[in-house]
Short mmCIF file of C-alpha atoms in Angstrom, two decimals:
data_model
loop_
_atom_site.label_atom_id
_atom_site.label_comp_id
_atom_site.label_asym_id
_atom_site.label_seq_id
_atom_site.Cartn_x
_atom_site.Cartn_y
_atom_site.Cartn_z
CA UNK D 1 19.30 -0.76 -16.97
CA UNK D 2 17.42 0.39 -20.02
CA UNK D 3 13.99 1.47 -18.81
CA UNK D 4 10.95 -0.05 -20.50
CA UNK D 5 8.34 2.55 -21.39
CA UNK D 6 5.79 1.12 -18.93
CA UNK D 7 8.37 1.19 -16.13
CA UNK D 8 9.30 4.75 -16.97
CA UNK D 9 5.67 5.87 -16.69
CA UNK D 10 5.43 4.34 -13.21
CA UNK D 11 8.63 6.07 -12.06
CA UNK D 12 7.43 9.42 -13.42
CA UNK D 13 4.31 9.14 -11.25
CA UNK D 14 6.11 7.85 -8.15
CA UNK D 15 5.83 10.35 -5.27
CA UNK D 16 9.60 10.39 -4.65
CA UNK D 17 10.38 11.66 -8.14
CA UNK D 18 7.38 13.94 -8.60
CA UNK D 19 9.47 17.11 -8.89
CA UNK D 20 12.48 15.72 -10.78
CA UNK D 21 13.07 16.10 -14.55
CA UNK D 22 12.46 12.99 -16.63
CA UNK D 23 16.12 12.66 -17.70
CA UNK D 24 17.24 12.75 -14.05
CA UNK D 25 14.78 10.00 -13.15
CA UNK D 26 16.09 7.81 -15.97
CA UNK D 27 19.68 8.37 -14.85
CA UNK D 28 18.83 7.49 -11.26
CA UNK D 29 16.89 4.37 -12.23
CA UNK D 30 19.93 2.89 -13.97
CA UNK D 31 21.61 2.35 -10.60
CA UNK D 32 18.66 0.86 -8.73
CA UNK D 33 18.38 -2.90 -8.18
CA UNK D 34 15.53 -4.61 -10.05
CA UNK D 35 14.39 -8.14 -9.16
CA UNK D 36 11.75 -10.46 -10.58
CA UNK D 37 9.67 -12.84 -8.43
CA UNK D 38 7.57 -15.82 -9.43
CA UNK D 39 3.99 -16.37 -8.26
CA UNK D 40 3.81 -17.20 -4.51
CA UNK D 41 7.50 -16.34 -4.01
CA UNK D 42 8.20 -14.33 -0.84
CA UNK D 43 9.58 -10.83 -1.42
CA UNK D 44 9.84 -9.80 2.22
CA UNK D 45 9.26 -11.93 5.32
CA UNK D 46 9.55 -11.11 9.01
CA UNK D 47 13.20 -12.15 9.06
CA UNK D 48 14.28 -11.98 5.41
CA UNK D 49 14.22 -8.48 3.94
CA UNK D 50 16.55 -5.73 2.79
CA UNK D 51 16.59 -2.14 4.02
CA UNK D 52 15.21 -0.68 0.83
CA UNK D 53 12.12 1.01 -0.49
CA UNK D 54 10.49 -1.44 -2.87
CA UNK D 55 8.46 -0.16 -5.83
CA UNK D 56 6.18 -2.55 -7.73
CA UNK D 57 6.73 -1.91 -11.42
CA UNK D 58 5.02 -5.02 -12.79
CA UNK D 59 2.66 -7.66 -11.38
CA UNK D 60 1.02 -7.72 -7.93
CA UNK D 61 2.06 -8.53 -4.38
CA UNK D 62 -0.01 -9.41 -1.30
CA UNK D 63 0.78 -8.06 2.17
CA UNK D 64 -0.01 -10.30 5.18
CA UNK D 65 0.24 -9.68 8.90
CA UNK D 66 1.87 -12.07 11.37
CA UNK D 67 -1.31 -14.12 11.74
CA UNK D 68 -1.65 -14.52 7.97
CA UNK D 69 -4.53 -12.11 7.40
CA UNK D 70 -4.43 -10.23 4.11
CA UNK D 71 -3.80 -6.53 4.68
CA UNK D 72 -3.32 -5.11 1.20
CA UNK D 73 -2.70 -5.80 -2.47
CA UNK D 74 0.19 -3.87 -4.00
CA UNK D 75 -0.09 -3.03 -7.69
CA UNK D 76 2.30 -1.22 -10.06
CA UNK D 77 3.16 2.15 -8.55
CA UNK D 78 2.70 0.93 -4.96
CA UNK D 79 5.67 0.78 -2.61
CA UNK D 80 6.62 -1.06 0.58
CA UNK D 81 9.56 -1.30 2.98
CA UNK D 82 9.44 2.18 4.49
CA UNK D 83 8.96 0.76 7.98
CA UNK D 84 12.33 -1.01 7.88
CA UNK D 85 14.41 1.58 6.04
CA UNK D 86 16.02 3.61 8.80
CA UNK D 87 15.08 1.40 11.73
CA UNK D 88 17.61 -0.65 13.77
CA UNK D 89 15.17 -3.57 14.01
CA UNK D 90 16.09 -6.96 12.56
CA UNK D 91 12.47 -7.90 11.92
CA UNK D 92 9.98 -6.71 9.32
CA UNK D 93 6.41 -6.04 10.40
CA UNK D 94 4.58 -7.92 7.61
CA UNK D 95 5.14 -10.44 4.81
CA UNK D 96 5.04 -9.45 1.13
CA UNK D 97 4.41 -12.24 -1.38
CA UNK D 98 4.16 -12.12 -5.17
CA UNK D 99 0.62 -12.88 -6.40
CA UNK D 100 1.86 -13.40 -9.94
CA UNK D 101 5.16 -12.81 -11.71
CA UNK D 102 6.19 -9.50 -10.19
CA UNK D 103 9.02 -7.05 -10.83
CA UNK D 104 10.26 -4.84 -8.00
CA UNK D 105 12.70 -1.93 -8.10
CA UNK D 106 14.59 -1.47 -4.83
CA UNK D 107 16.04 1.84 -3.63
CA UNK D 108 18.42 1.16 -0.73
CA UNK D 109 18.76 3.30 2.38
CA UNK D 110 22.20 4.44 1.20
CA UNK D 111 20.82 5.42 -2.20
CA UNK D 112 17.99 7.32 -0.54
CA UNK D 113 20.43 9.27 1.61
CA UNK D 114 22.40 10.25 -1.50
CA UNK D 115 19.16 11.18 -3.23
CA UNK D 116 18.07 13.39 -0.34
CA UNK D 117 21.42 15.20 -0.29
CA UNK D 118 21.53 15.76 -4.05
CA UNK D 119 17.81 16.57 -4.46
CA UNK D 120 16.40 18.03 -1.20
CA UNK D 121 12.93 18.11 -2.78
CA UNK D 122 12.88 14.30 -2.67
CA UNK D 123 13.41 14.41 1.11
CA UNK D 124 10.38 16.69 1.45
CA UNK D 125 8.34 14.29 -0.71
CA UNK D 126 9.45 11.37 1.47
CA UNK D 127 8.53 13.18 4.70
CA UNK D 128 5.11 14.00 3.23
CA UNK D 129 4.65 10.33 2.33
CA UNK D 130 5.51 9.23 5.89
CA UNK D 131 3.18 11.86 7.35
CA UNK D 132 0.32 10.53 5.22
CA UNK D 133 1.10 6.99 6.40
CA UNK D 134 1.04 8.05 10.05
CA UNK D 135 -2.32 9.74 9.56
CA UNK D 136 -3.65 6.66 7.76
CA UNK D 137 -2.42 4.28 10.49
CA UNK D 138 -3.84 6.47 13.25
CA UNK D 139 -7.22 6.31 11.53
CA UNK D 140 -6.96 2.51 11.30
CA UNK D 141 -6.06 2.22 14.99
CA UNK D 142 -9.04 4.39 15.91
CA UNK D 143 -11.38 2.35 13.74
CA UNK D 144 -10.15 -1.07 14.90
CA UNK D 145 -10.34 -0.14 18.59
CA UNK D 146 -13.81 1.30 18.20
CA UNK D 147 -16.40 -0.49 20.36
CA UNK D 148 -18.87 -0.13 17.50
CA UNK D 149 -18.38 -2.89 14.90
CA UNK D 150 -20.27 -0.90 12.27
CA UNK D 151 -17.83 2.01 12.68
CA UNK D 152 -14.84 -0.32 12.47
CA UNK D 153 -16.14 -1.87 9.23
CA UNK D 154 -17.02 1.56 7.82
CA UNK D 155 -13.54 2.97 8.43
CA UNK D 156 -11.95 -0.17 6.98
CA UNK D 157 -13.99 0.26 3.80
CA UNK D 158 -13.03 3.94 3.55
CA UNK D 159 -9.32 3.20 3.94
CA UNK D 160 -9.38 0.39 1.34
CA UNK D 161 -11.50 2.04 -1.34
CA UNK D 162 -10.08 3.16 -4.67
CA UNK D 163 -10.43 6.66 -6.12
CA UNK D 164 -13.94 5.82 -7.31
CA UNK D 165 -15.07 4.63 -3.89
CA UNK D 166 -15.04 0.93 -4.82
CA UNK D 167 -13.78 -1.77 -2.45
CA UNK D 168 -13.11 -5.29 -3.76
CA UNK D 169 -13.12 -7.92 -1.02
CA UNK D 170 -10.51 -10.08 -2.75
CA UNK D 171 -9.65 -12.05 0.40
CA UNK D 172 -13.26 -13.09 1.03
CA UNK D 173 -15.58 -12.04 3.84
CA UNK D 174 -14.39 -14.75 6.26
CA UNK D 175 -10.81 -13.46 6.02
CA UNK D 176 -12.03 -9.87 6.37
CA UNK D 177 -13.90 -10.82 9.56
CA UNK D 178 -10.69 -12.35 10.95
CA UNK D 179 -8.67 -9.25 10.01
CA UNK D 180 -11.19 -7.07 11.86
CA UNK D 181 -11.37 -9.50 14.80
CA UNK D 182 -15.14 -9.86 14.50
CA UNK D 183 -17.45 -12.76 13.78
CA UNK D 184 -18.77 -13.29 10.26
CA UNK D 185 -22.34 -12.77 11.43
CA UNK D 186 -21.34 -9.44 13.04
CA UNK D 187 -19.56 -8.39 9.85
CA UNK D 188 -22.60 -9.16 7.69
CA UNK D 189 -24.88 -7.31 10.12
CA UNK D 190 -22.61 -4.26 10.00
CA UNK D 191 -22.56 -4.32 6.19
CA UNK D 192 -26.34 -4.62 6.08
CA UNK D 193 -26.67 -1.68 8.47
CA UNK D 194 -24.33 0.42 6.34
CA UNK D 195 -26.30 -0.48 3.23
CA UNK D 196 -29.62 0.31 4.92
CA UNK D 197 -28.17 3.68 5.97
CA UNK D 198 -27.39 4.45 2.33
CA UNK D 199 -23.62 4.54 2.84
CA UNK D 200 -22.73 1.55 0.67
CA UNK D 201 -24.08 -0.69 -2.07
CA UNK D 202 -22.99 -4.32 -1.66
CA UNK D 203 -22.80 -6.49 -4.76
CA UNK D 204 -21.13 -9.81 -4.08
CA UNK D 205 -17.42 -9.28 -3.43
CA UNK D 206 -17.61 -5.63 -4.50
CA UNK D 207 -18.77 -2.77 -2.30
CA UNK D 208 -19.44 0.72 -3.60
CA UNK D 209 -19.25 3.65 -1.21
CA UNK D 210 -22.01 6.09 -2.07
CA UNK D 211 -20.77 9.32 -3.64
CA UNK D 212 -22.04 11.64 -0.89
CA UNK D 213 -19.63 9.95 1.54
CA UNK D 214 -16.56 8.98 -0.47
CA UNK D 215 -15.22 12.50 -1.10
CA UNK D 216 -15.90 13.63 2.45
CA UNK D 217 -14.38 10.74 4.38
CA UNK D 218 -11.72 9.01 2.28
CA UNK D 219 -8.16 10.06 2.96
#
């Protein structure tokens, strides 16, 4: 596969290849499977998936839980599939669906094993990635089981903000309330309390975390 320049830039920034020379990355990428998906086409479902690490190299994909609540939006450079890679389970934990025409590069479990043996630094990068995910998920569990709705909403905003501290509620506030297992009125009250406390600025479907908090609390 001849790498397009935009794809190459994404691979160069991908955590797994962070310490590899550019020519090595290009050589590796030639053997990886690349698939294109149309808008609304499932990429992974609970029962239909492949044991591979998927890297979005073009387009966008939405991640849903079993109840259909939107969990995340994957953009170029984002990856998925780590939960199923080396697990004996025959079920995947979420569904991944293309939001528009989307191109995904898949790195199979066998290819990853070969990669780890040939380039031990990639194994260290992968372990670091999994450690970050565990820390992130532990924080989410703590926030979602919190008896204080305001704290739960606050931690959700922190974990879904971009590098500038901005959170875009693309799924809508009703869907967010369902994802957090709270009523819409409770969600709006919590947001108002956070805004009154000076932690956020709410502007329609966009929420800005105030600068004094975003560096301190965001993972």
